C-alpha cells in the first residue's frame, strides 16, 4: 500500500474549538465547543536557549520548552466562550453580559484545523490561558470591513504529563480524525507503562502458584 502523502504547504485555518480544562491532574476536559470565524493564529515557541561556557567556548546549550505564546484572531468571540473561559456573567432577567474584575479566567484546550495540499492537520493545545479580547470598532466608510477580536494565548505544558500539543499526521486513522472535535484526544495508554504491566503479570502468577 502506498504511503500517505505529507502536506507540502499550509493553506487555511478553520474549525477552532475550545474545551474547558476541568482538572489538570487527571487531566479532564469538558466537551469541545466550536467558535466560528477563525481569522489568524500565530504562536511563537516560548523558552530560552541557555549557553554554558567552559574552556573558553560554548561547552553546552540547553533549551527550555515553556510551550507557545501568541495571538488568536477571530471574527468575534462567542458569548458562550466569554462565559466559559473569562467568567462573564449573563443577567438572567435582562440578558445583559457582565464582566467582573474579581473572577479568574479558566484554562482550556484549544483545538483547530489547518488545511493542507494533501490532507488536513488537526491540532490540540492542551493547557491554554487567554487574555480578555479587546473592545474595538470603527466607523463605516465606502466599504464595510469587519473589526476582529484578538486574544493573546499562552499554551503551557500540562503538569500531569508535560504534553504541550498533539497533531494528526498523514497516517492518522480516519476514526481519530472524525472524533477529533468531539472530545480532547489523549493516548489510549502509555506504551511503557502498558508493557511493564504485561511483563510483570507472568511473574506475579508464577509467584502465586509457588506459594
JSON list of C-alpha atoms in Angstrom, two decimals:
[
{"chain": "A", "resi": 1, "resn": "UNK", "atom": "CA", "xyz": [0.00, 0.00, 0.00]},
{"chain": "A", "resi": 2, "resn": "UNK", "atom": "CA", "xyz": [1.31, 3.43, -0.92]},
{"chain": "A", "resi": 3, "resn": "UNK", "atom": "CA", "xyz": [2.41, 5.66, 1.94]},
{"chain": "A", "resi": 4, "resn": "UNK", "atom": "CA", "xyz": [0.18, 8.60, 2.80]},
{"chain": "A", "resi": 5, "resn": "UNK", "atom": "CA", "xyz": [1.38, 11.93, 1.48]},
{"chain": "A", "resi": 6, "resn": "UNK", "atom": "CA", "xyz": [2.52, 14.66, 3.87]},
{"chain": "A", "resi": 7, "resn": "UNK", "atom": "CA", "xyz": [1.46, 18.23, 3.28]},
{"chain": "A", "resi": 8, "resn": "UNK", "atom": "CA", "xyz": [3.87, 20.48, 1.42]},
{"chain": "A", "resi": 9, "resn": "UNK", "atom": "CA", "xyz": [2.13, 23.70, 2.48]},
{"chain": "A", "resi": 10, "resn": "UNK", "atom": "CA", "xyz": [-0.42, 25.05, 4.97]},
{"chain": "A", "resi": 11, "resn": "UNK", "atom": "CA", "xyz": [-3.38, 26.83, 3.44]},
{"chain": "A", "resi": 12, "resn": "UNK", "atom": "CA", "xyz": [-6.22, 27.71, 5.78]},
{"chain": "A", "resi": 13, "resn": "UNK", "atom": "CA", "xyz": [-7.20, 27.99, 9.46]},
{"chain": "A", "resi": 14, "resn": "UNK", "atom": "CA", "xyz": [-10.65, 26.74, 10.45]},
{"chain": "A", "resi": 15, "resn": "UNK", "atom": "CA", "xyz": [-12.68, 24.71, 12.97]},
{"chain": "A", "resi": 16, "resn": "UNK", "atom": "CA", "xyz": [-11.48, 26.49, 16.11]},
{"chain": "A", "resi": 17, "resn": "UNK", "atom": "CA", "xyz": [-12.86, 24.88, 19.27]},
{"chain": "A", "resi": 18, "resn": "UNK", "atom": "CA", "xyz": [-12.20, 25.26, 22.98]},
{"chain": "A", "resi": 19, "resn": "UNK", "atom": "CA", "xyz": [-12.65, 22.72, 25.78]},
{"chain": "A", "resi": 20, "resn": "UNK", "atom": "CA", "xyz": [-12.62, 23.87, 29.40]},
{"chain": "A", "resi": 21, "resn": "UNK", "atom": "CA", "xyz": [-9.88, 22.14, 31.44]},
{"chain": "A", "resi": 22, "resn": "UNK", "atom": "CA", "xyz": [-11.81, 20.87, 34.47]},
{"chain": "A", "resi": 23, "resn": "UNK", "atom": "CA", "xyz": [-8.93, 19.10, 36.20]},
{"chain": "A", "resi": 24, "resn": "UNK", "atom": "CA", "xyz": [-5.28, 19.39, 35.15]},
{"chain": "A", "resi": 25, "resn": "UNK", "atom": "CA", "xyz": [-4.14, 16.48, 37.34]},
{"chain": "A", "resi": 26, "resn": "UNK", "atom": "CA", "xyz": [-6.25, 13.87, 35.51]},
{"chain": "A", "resi": 27, "resn": "UNK", "atom": "CA", "xyz": [-6.45, 15.68, 33.01]},
{"chain": "A", "resi": 28, "resn": "UNK", "atom": "CA", "xyz": [-10.19, 16.09, 32.41]},
{"chain": "A", "resi": 29, "resn": "UNK", "atom": "CA", "xyz": [-11.91, 18.31, 29.85]},
{"chain": "A", "resi": 30, "resn": "UNK", "atom": "CA", "xyz": [-15.43, 19.42, 29.03]},
{"chain": "A", "resi": 31, "resn": "UNK", "atom": "CA", "xyz": [-16.75, 18.69, 25.54]},
{"chain": "A", "resi": 32, "resn": "UNK", "atom": "CA", "xyz": [-15.20, 20.92, 22.85]},
{"chain": "A", "resi": 33, "resn": "UNK", "atom": "CA", "xyz": [-17.28, 23.94, 21.79]},
{"chain": "A", "resi": 34, "resn": "UNK", "atom": "CA", "xyz": [-16.99, 25.35, 18.24]},
{"chain": "A", "resi": 35, "resn": "UNK", "atom": "CA", "xyz": [-16.06, 29.01, 17.74]},
{"chain": "A", "resi": 36, "resn": "UNK", "atom": "CA", "xyz": [-16.84, 30.09, 14.17]},
{"chain": "A", "resi": 37, "resn": "UNK", "atom": "CA", "xyz": [-14.94, 32.85, 12.40]},
{"chain": "A", "resi": 38, "resn": "UNK", "atom": "CA", "xyz": [-11.24, 31.91, 12.60]},
{"chain": "A", "resi": 39, "resn": "UNK", "atom": "CA", "xyz": [-9.06, 34.63, 11.07]},
{"chain": "A", "resi": 40, "resn": "UNK", "atom": "CA", "xyz": [-5.47, 34.13, 12.19]},
{"chain": "A", "resi": 41, "resn": "UNK", "atom": "CA", "xyz": [-3.38, 32.15, 14.68]},
{"chain": "A", "resi": 42, "resn": "UNK", "atom": "CA", "xyz": [0.26, 32.98, 15.28]},
{"chain": "A", "resi": 43, "resn": "UNK", "atom": "CA", "xyz": [2.00, 31.19, 18.15]},
{"chain": "A", "resi": 44, "resn": "UNK", "atom": "CA", "xyz": [5.73, 31.51, 18.81]},
{"chain": "A", "resi": 45, "resn": "UNK", "atom": "CA", "xyz": [7.73, 28.98, 20.80]},
{"chain": "A", "resi": 46, "resn": "UNK", "atom": "CA", "xyz": [8.32, 30.07, 24.40]},
{"chain": "A", "resi": 47, "resn": "UNK", "atom": "CA", "xyz": [11.60, 29.12, 26.08]},
{"chain": "A", "resi": 48, "resn": "UNK", "atom": "CA", "xyz": [15.12, 30.49, 26.14]},
{"chain": "A", "resi": 49, "resn": "UNK", "atom": "CA", "xyz": [18.32, 28.96, 24.84]},
{"chain": "A", "resi": 50, "resn": "UNK", "atom": "CA", "xyz": [20.86, 28.98, 27.70]},
{"chain": "A", "resi": 51, "resn": "UNK", "atom": "CA", "xyz": [24.57, 28.58, 26.84]},
{"chain": "A", "resi": 52, "resn": "UNK", "atom": "CA", "xyz": [27.11, 27.16, 29.31]},
{"chain": "A", "resi": 53, "resn": "UNK", "atom": "CA", "xyz": [30.69, 28.27, 28.84]},
{"chain": "A", "resi": 54, "resn": "UNK", "atom": "CA", "xyz": [33.78, 26.18, 29.61]},
{"chain": "A", "resi": 55, "resn": "UNK", "atom": "CA", "xyz": [37.29, 26.01, 28.14]},
{"chain": "A", "resi": 56, "resn": "UNK", "atom": "CA", "xyz": [36.65, 29.41, 26.62]},
{"chain": "A", "resi": 57, "resn": "UNK", "atom": "CA", "xyz": [33.84, 28.13, 24.36]},
{"chain": "A", "resi": 58, "resn": "UNK", "atom": "CA", "xyz": [30.13, 27.37, 24.46]},
{"chain": "A", "resi": 59, "resn": "UNK", "atom": "CA", "xyz": [30.51, 23.93, 26.05]},
{"chain": "A", "resi": 60, "resn": "UNK", "atom": "CA", "xyz": [26.82, 23.06, 26.30]},
{"chain": "A", "resi": 61, "resn": "UNK", "atom": "CA", "xyz": [23.45, 24.55, 25.36]},
{"chain": "A", "resi": 62, "resn": "UNK", "atom": "CA", "xyz": [20.06, 23.86, 26.91]},
{"chain": "A", "resi": 63, "resn": "UNK", "atom": "CA", "xyz": [16.71, 24.89, 25.52]},
{"chain": "A", "resi": 64, "resn": "UNK", "atom": "CA", "xyz": [13.66, 25.25, 27.77]},
{"chain": "A", "resi": 65, "resn": "UNK", "atom": "CA", "xyz": [10.26, 24.23, 26.42]},
{"chain": "A", "resi": 66, "resn": "UNK", "atom": "CA", "xyz": [7.70, 26.54, 28.02]},
{"chain": "A", "resi": 67, "resn": "UNK", "atom": "CA", "xyz": [5.08, 25.96, 25.36]},
{"chain": "A", "resi": 68, "resn": "UNK", "atom": "CA", "xyz": [3.87, 28.67, 22.98]},
{"chain": "A", "resi": 69, "resn": "UNK", "atom": "CA", "xyz": [2.53, 32.19, 23.14]},
{"chain": "A", "resi": 70, "resn": "UNK", "atom": "CA", "xyz": [0.83, 34.37, 20.56]},
{"chain": "A", "resi": 71, "resn": "UNK", "atom": "CA", "xyz": [-2.42, 35.75, 19.22]},
{"chain": "A", "resi": 72, "resn": "UNK", "atom": "CA", "xyz": [-5.67, 34.12, 18.19]},
{"chain": "A", "resi": 73, "resn": "UNK", "atom": "CA", "xyz": [-7.70, 36.44, 15.97]},
{"chain": "A", "resi": 74, "resn": "UNK", "atom": "CA", "xyz": [-11.38, 35.70, 15.46]},
{"chain": "A", "resi": 75, "resn": "UNK", "atom": "CA", "xyz": [-14.22, 37.48, 13.71]},
{"chain": "A", "resi": 76, "resn": "UNK", "atom": "CA", "xyz": [-15.86, 37.55, 17.15]},
{"chain": "A", "resi": 77, "resn": "UNK", "atom": "CA", "xyz": [-15.52, 35.51, 20.33]},
{"chain": "A", "resi": 78, "resn": "UNK", "atom": "CA", "xyz": [-18.90, 33.94, 21.02]},
{"chain": "A", "resi": 79, "resn": "UNK", "atom": "CA", "xyz": [-20.86, 34.72, 24.18]},
{"chain": "A", "resi": 80, "resn": "UNK", "atom": "CA", "xyz": [-20.57, 31.16, 25.47]},
{"chain": "A", "resi": 81, "resn": "UNK", "atom": "CA", "xyz": [-16.78, 31.35, 25.37]},
{"chain": "A", "resi": 82, "resn": "UNK", "atom": "CA", "xyz": [-16.87, 34.71, 27.15]},
{"chain": "A", "resi": 83, "resn": "UNK", "atom": "CA", "xyz": [-18.81, 33.00, 29.95]},
{"chain": "A", "resi": 84, "resn": "UNK", "atom": "CA", "xyz": [-16.99, 29.65, 29.99]},
{"chain": "A", "resi": 85, "resn": "UNK", "atom": "CA", "xyz": [-13.41, 30.97, 29.77]},
{"chain": "A", "resi": 86, "resn": "UNK", "atom": "CA", "xyz": [-13.46, 34.57, 31.02]},
{"chain": "A", "resi": 87, "resn": "UNK", "atom": "CA", "xyz": [-16.28, 34.08, 33.52]},
{"chain": "A", "resi": 88, "resn": "UNK", "atom": "CA", "xyz": [-18.52, 36.81, 32.18]},
{"chain": "A", "resi": 89, "resn": "UNK", "atom": "CA", "xyz": [-21.95, 36.65, 33.80]},
{"chain": "A", "resi": 90, "resn": "UNK", "atom": "CA", "xyz": [-25.28, 36.81, 31.99]},
{"chain": "A", "resi": 91, "resn": "UNK", "atom": "CA", "xyz": [-28.02, 38.63, 33.85]},
{"chain": "A", "resi": 92, "resn": "UNK", "atom": "CA", "xyz": [-30.94, 36.22, 33.74]},
{"chain": "A", "resi": 93, "resn": "UNK", "atom": "CA", "xyz": [-33.61, 38.93, 33.80]},
{"chain": "A", "resi": 94, "resn": "UNK", "atom": "CA", "xyz": [-32.37, 41.39, 31.19]},
{"chain": "A", "resi": 95, "resn": "UNK", "atom": "CA", "xyz": [-29.98, 39.06, 29.31]},
{"chain": "A", "resi": 96, "resn": "UNK", "atom": "CA", "xyz": [-27.09, 41.52, 29.62]},
{"chain": "A", "resi": 97, "resn": "UNK", "atom": "CA", "xyz": [-23.48, 40.27, 29.74]},
{"chain": "A", "resi": 98, "resn": "UNK", "atom": "CA", "xyz": [-21.41, 41.49, 32.70]},
{"chain": "A", "resi": 99, "resn": "UNK", "atom": "CA", "xyz": [-17.63, 41.40, 33.09]},
{"chain": "A", "resi": 100, "resn": "UNK", "atom": "CA", "xyz": [-16.39, 41.44, 36.69]},
{"chain": "A", "resi": 101, "resn": "UNK", "atom": "CA", "xyz": [-12.87, 42.19, 37.90]},
{"chain": "A", "resi": 102, "resn": "UNK", "atom": "CA", "xyz": [-12.91, 39.73, 40.80]},
{"chain": "A", "resi": 103, "resn": "UNK", "atom": "CA", "xyz": [-13.09, 36.50, 38.77]},
{"chain": "A", "resi": 104, "resn": "UNK", "atom": "CA", "xyz": [-10.35, 34.29, 37.33]},
{"chain": "A", "resi": 105, "resn": "UNK", "atom": "CA", "xyz": [-10.12, 33.10, 33.74]},
{"chain": "A", "resi": 106, "resn": "UNK", "atom": "CA", "xyz": [-10.20, 29.33, 33.20]},
{"chain": "A", "resi": 107, "resn": "UNK", "atom": "CA", "xyz": [-7.65, 27.15, 31.48]},
{"chain": "A", "resi": 108, "resn": "UNK", "atom": "CA", "xyz": [-8.75, 25.36, 28.32]},
{"chain": "A", "resi": 109, "resn": "UNK", "atom": "CA", "xyz": [-7.65, 23.19, 25.42]},
{"chain": "A", "resi": 110, "resn": "UNK", "atom": "CA", "xyz": [-7.56, 24.91, 22.04]},
{"chain": "A", "resi": 111, "resn": "UNK", "atom": "CA", "xyz": [-8.43, 22.72, 19.05]},
{"chain": "A", "resi": 112, "resn": "UNK", "atom": "CA", "xyz": [-8.22, 23.77, 15.41]},
{"chain": "A", "resi": 113, "resn": "UNK", "atom": "CA", "xyz": [-7.67, 22.61, 11.85]},
{"chain": "A", "resi": 114, "resn": "UNK", "atom": "CA", "xyz": [-5.08, 23.75, 9.32]},
{"chain": "A", "resi": 115, "resn": "UNK", "atom": "CA", "xyz": [-5.85, 22.70, 5.77]},
{"chain": "A", "resi": 116, "resn": "UNK", "atom": "CA", "xyz": [-3.00, 21.42, 3.63]},
{"chain": "A", "resi": 117, "resn": "UNK", "atom": "CA", "xyz": [-2.49, 20.49, 0.00]},
{"chain": "A", "resi": 118, "resn": "UNK", "atom": "CA", "xyz": [-2.69, 16.74, 0.76]},
{"chain": "A", "resi": 119, "resn": "UNK", "atom": "CA", "xyz": [-4.71, 16.46, 4.00]},
{"chain": "A", "resi": 120, "resn": "UNK", "atom": "CA", "xyz": [-5.91, 18.47, 6.97]},
{"chain": "A", "resi": 121, "resn": "UNK", "atom": "CA", "xyz": [-3.79, 18.76, 10.11]},
{"chain": "A", "resi": 122, "resn": "UNK", "atom": "CA", "xyz": [-5.81, 18.69, 13.34]},
{"chain": "A", "resi": 123, "resn": "UNK", "atom": "CA", "xyz": [-4.27, 20.23, 16.46]},
{"chain": "A", "resi": 124, "resn": "UNK", "atom": "CA", "xyz": [-4.96, 20.37, 20.18]},
{"chain": "A", "resi": 125, "resn": "UNK", "atom": "CA", "xyz": [-3.06, 22.63, 22.57]},
{"chain": "A", "resi": 126, "resn": "UNK", "atom": "CA", "xyz": [-3.69, 21.07, 25.97]},
{"chain": "A", "resi": 127, "resn": "UNK", "atom": "CA", "xyz": [-3.25, 23.83, 28.55]},
{"chain": "A", "resi": 128, "resn": "UNK", "atom": "CA", "xyz": [-4.11, 27.32, 27.35]},
{"chain": "A", "resi": 129, "resn": "UNK", "atom": "CA", "xyz": [-4.94, 30.60, 29.02]},
{"chain": "A", "resi": 130, "resn": "UNK", "atom": "CA", "xyz": [-6.08, 33.67, 27.14]},
{"chain": "A", "resi": 131, "resn": "UNK", "atom": "CA", "xyz": [-6.27, 37.40, 27.71]},
{"chain": "A", "resi": 132, "resn": "UNK", "atom": "CA", "xyz": [-9.68, 39.04, 27.52]},
{"chain": "A", "resi": 133, "resn": "UNK", "atom": "CA", "xyz": [-10.48, 40.16, 23.96]},
{"chain": "A", "resi": 134, "resn": "UNK", "atom": "CA", "xyz": [-10.17, 43.90, 23.44]},
{"chain": "A", "resi": 135, "resn": "UNK", "atom": "CA", "xyz": [-13.19, 46.08, 22.66]},
{"chain": "A", "resi": 136, "resn": "UNK", "atom": "CA", "xyz": [-12.69, 47.76, 19.29]},
{"chain": "A", "resi": 137, "resn": "UNK", "atom": "CA", "xyz": [-14.83, 49.16, 16.49]},
{"chain": "A", "resi": 138, "resn": "UNK", "atom": "CA", "xyz": [-14.51, 51.57, 13.58]},
{"chain": "A", "resi": 139, "resn": "UNK", "atom": "CA", "xyz": [-16.85, 53.82, 11.65]},
{"chain": "A", "resi": 140, "resn": "UNK", "atom": "CA", "xyz": [-18.28, 52.65, 8.34]},
{"chain": "A", "resi": 141, "resn": "UNK", "atom": "CA", "xyz": [-16.81, 54.01, 5.10]},
{"chain": "A", "resi": 142, "resn": "UNK", "atom": "CA", "xyz": [-17.42, 53.27, 1.42]},
{"chain": "A", "resi": 143, "resn": "UNK", "atom": "CA", "xyz": [-16.51, 49.66, 2.13]},
{"chain": "A", "resi": 144, "resn": "UNK", "atom": "CA", "xyz": [-17.61, 47.55, 5.08]},
{"chain": "A", "resi": 145, "resn": "UNK", "atom": "CA", "xyz": [-14.59, 45.93, 6.71]},
{"chain": "A", "resi": 146, "resn": "UNK", "atom": "CA", "xyz": [-15.38, 43.84, 9.80]},
{"chain": "A", "resi": 147, "resn": "UNK", "atom": "CA", "xyz": [-13.47, 44.56, 13.01]},
{"chain": "A", "resi": 148, "resn": "UNK", "atom": "CA", "xyz": [-11.93, 41.43, 14.50]},
{"chain": "A", "resi": 149, "resn": "UNK", "atom": "CA", "xyz": [-11.19, 40.43, 18.10]},
{"chain": "A", "resi": 150, "resn": "UNK", "atom": "CA", "xyz": [-7.89, 39.06, 19.39]},
{"chain": "A", "resi": 151, "resn": "UNK", "atom": "CA", "xyz": [-6.85, 37.13, 22.49]},
{"chain": "A", "resi": 152, "resn": "UNK", "atom": "CA", "xyz": [-3.23, 36.51, 23.44]},
{"chain": "A", "resi": 153, "resn": "UNK", "atom": "CA", "xyz": [-2.92, 32.79, 24.06]},
{"chain": "A", "resi": 154, "resn": "UNK", "atom": "CA", "xyz": [-0.37, 31.14, 26.33]},
{"chain": "A", "resi": 155, "resn": "UNK", "atom": "CA", "xyz": [-0.08, 27.38, 25.80]},
{"chain": "A", "resi": 156, "resn": "UNK", "atom": "CA", "xyz": [1.84, 25.75, 28.65]},
{"chain": "A", "resi": 157, "resn": "UNK", "atom": "CA", "xyz": [2.75, 22.08, 29.27]},
{"chain": "A", "resi": 158, "resn": "UNK", "atom": "CA", "xyz": [0.28, 20.02, 31.28]},
{"chain": "A", "resi": 159, "resn": "UNK", "atom": "CA", "xyz": [1.51, 19.26, 34.79]},
{"chain": "A", "resi": 160, "resn": "UNK", "atom": "CA", "xyz": [0.26, 15.66, 34.61]},
{"chain": "A", "resi": 161, "resn": "UNK", "atom": "CA", "xyz": [2.26, 14.51, 31.57]},
{"chain": "A", "resi": 162, "resn": "UNK", "atom": "CA", "xyz": [4.10, 17.55, 30.16]},
{"chain": "A", "resi": 163, "resn": "UNK", "atom": "CA", "xyz": [2.04, 17.42, 26.95]},
{"chain": "A", "resi": 164, "resn": "UNK", "atom": "CA", "xyz": [2.07, 20.76, 25.10]},
{"chain": "A", "resi": 165, "resn": "UNK", "atom": "CA", "xyz": [0.19, 19.87, 21.93]},
{"chain": "A", "resi": 166, "resn": "UNK", "atom": "CA", "xyz": [-0.78, 16.98, 19.68]},
{"chain": "A", "resi": 167, "resn": "UNK", "atom": "CA", "xyz": [-1.23, 16.97, 15.90]},
{"chain": "A", "resi": 168, "resn": "UNK", "atom": "CA", "xyz": [-2.51, 14.45, 13.39]},
{"chain": "A", "resi": 169, "resn": "UNK", "atom": "CA", "xyz": [-0.23, 13.16, 10.64]},
{"chain": "A", "resi": 170, "resn": "UNK", "atom": "CA", "xyz": [-0.75, 11.79, 7.16]},
{"chain": "A", "resi": 171, "resn": "UNK", "atom": "CA", "xyz": [-1.07, 8.29, 8.68]},
{"chain": "A", "resi": 172, "resn": "UNK", "atom": "CA", "xyz": [-3.60, 9.13, 11.41]},
{"chain": "A", "resi": 173, "resn": "UNK", "atom": "CA", "xyz": [-6.60, 6.74, 11.17]},
{"chain": "A", "resi": 174, "resn": "UNK", "atom": "CA", "xyz": [-9.85, 8.22, 9.89]},
{"chain": "A", "resi": 175, "resn": "UNK", "atom": "CA", "xyz": [-11.76, 7.40, 13.07]},
{"chain": "A", "resi": 176, "resn": "UNK", "atom": "CA", "xyz": [-9.35, 9.56, 15.09]},
{"chain": "A", "resi": 177, "resn": "UNK", "atom": "CA", "xyz": [-9.86, 12.44, 12.66]},
{"chain": "A", "resi": 178, "resn": "UNK", "atom": "CA", "xyz": [-13.65, 12.01, 12.73]},
{"chain": "A", "resi": 179, "resn": "UNK", "atom": "CA", "xyz": [-13.75, 12.24, 16.53]},
{"chain": "A", "resi": 180, "resn": "UNK", "atom": "CA", "xyz": [-11.12, 14.97, 16.94]},
{"chain": "A", "resi": 181, "resn": "UNK", "atom": "CA", "xyz": [-13.57, 17.75, 17.79]},
{"chain": "A", "resi": 182, "resn": "UNK", "atom": "CA", "xyz": [-15.89, 15.55, 19.87]},
{"chain": "A", "resi": 183, "resn": "UNK", "atom": "CA", "xyz": [-13.50, 15.15, 22.80]},
{"chain": "A", "resi": 184, "resn": "UNK", "atom": "CA", "xyz": [-9.93, 16.14, 23.63]},
{"chain": "A", "resi": 185, "resn": "UNK", "atom": "CA", "xyz": [-7.62, 13.44, 22.26]},
{"chain": "A", "resi": 186, "resn": "UNK", "atom": "CA", "xyz": [-5.28, 11.63, 24.66]},
{"chain": "A", "resi": 187, "resn": "UNK", "atom": "CA", "xyz": [-3.20, 8.47, 24.09]},
{"chain": "A", "resi": 188, "resn": "UNK", "atom": "CA", "xyz": [-5.22, 5.38, 24.97]},
{"chain": "A", "resi": 189, "resn": "UNK", "atom": "CA", "xyz": [-2.33, 4.10, 27.15]},
{"chain": "A", "resi": 190, "resn": "UNK", "atom": "CA", "xyz": [1.23, 5.00, 27.95]},
{"chain": "A", "resi": 191, "resn": "UNK", "atom": "CA", "xyz": [3.24, 2.40, 25.94]},
{"chain": "A", "resi": 192, "resn": "UNK", "atom": "CA", "xyz": [5.99, 1.95, 28.55]},
{"chain": "A", "resi": 193, "resn": "UNK", "atom": "CA", "xyz": [3.53, 1.55, 31.42]},
{"chain": "A", "resi": 194, "resn": "UNK", "atom": "CA", "xyz": [1.40, -0.91, 29.47]},
{"chain": "A", "resi": 195, "resn": "UNK", "atom": "CA", "xyz": [4.44, -3.02, 28.56]},
{"chain": "A", "resi": 196, "resn": "UNK", "atom": "CA", "xyz": [5.69, -3.03, 32.16]},
{"chain": "A", "resi": 197, "resn": "UNK", "atom": "CA", "xyz": [2.30, -4.23, 33.41]},
{"chain": "A", "resi": 198, "resn": "UNK", "atom": "CA", "xyz": [2.21, -7.01, 30.81]},
{"chain": "A", "resi": 199, "resn": "UNK", "atom": "CA", "xyz": [5.75, -8.15, 31.60]},
{"chain": "A", "resi": 200, "resn": "UNK", "atom": "CA", "xyz": [5.09, -8.30, 35.34]},
{"chain": "A", "resi": 201, "resn": "UNK", "atom": "CA", "xyz": [1.88, -10.37, 35.03]},
{"chain": "A", "resi": 202, "resn": "UNK", "atom": "CA", "xyz": [3.57, -13.80, 34.43]},
{"chain": "A", "resi": 203, "resn": "UNK", "atom": "CA", "xyz": [5.98, -13.14, 37.29]},
{"chain": "A", "resi": 204, "resn": "UNK", "atom": "CA", "xyz": [3.13, -12.44, 39.69]},
{"chain": "A", "resi": 205, "resn": "UNK", "atom": "CA", "xyz": [1.22, -15.53, 38.51]},
{"chain": "A", "resi": 206, "resn": "UNK", "atom": "CA", "xyz": [4.29, -17.77, 38.97]},
{"chain": "A", "resi": 207, "resn": "UNK", "atom": "CA", "xyz": [4.93, -16.42, 42.47]},
{"chain": "A", "resi": 208, "resn": "UNK", "atom": "CA", "xyz": [1.32, -17.03, 43.48]},
{"chain": "A", "resi": 209, "resn": "UNK", "atom": "CA", "xyz": [1.39, -20.65, 42.18]},
{"chain": "A", "resi": 210, "resn": "UNK", "atom": "CA", "xyz": [4.60, -21.42, 44.09]},
{"chain": "A", "resi": 211, "resn": "UNK", "atom": "CA", "xyz": [3.05, -20.04, 47.28]}
]
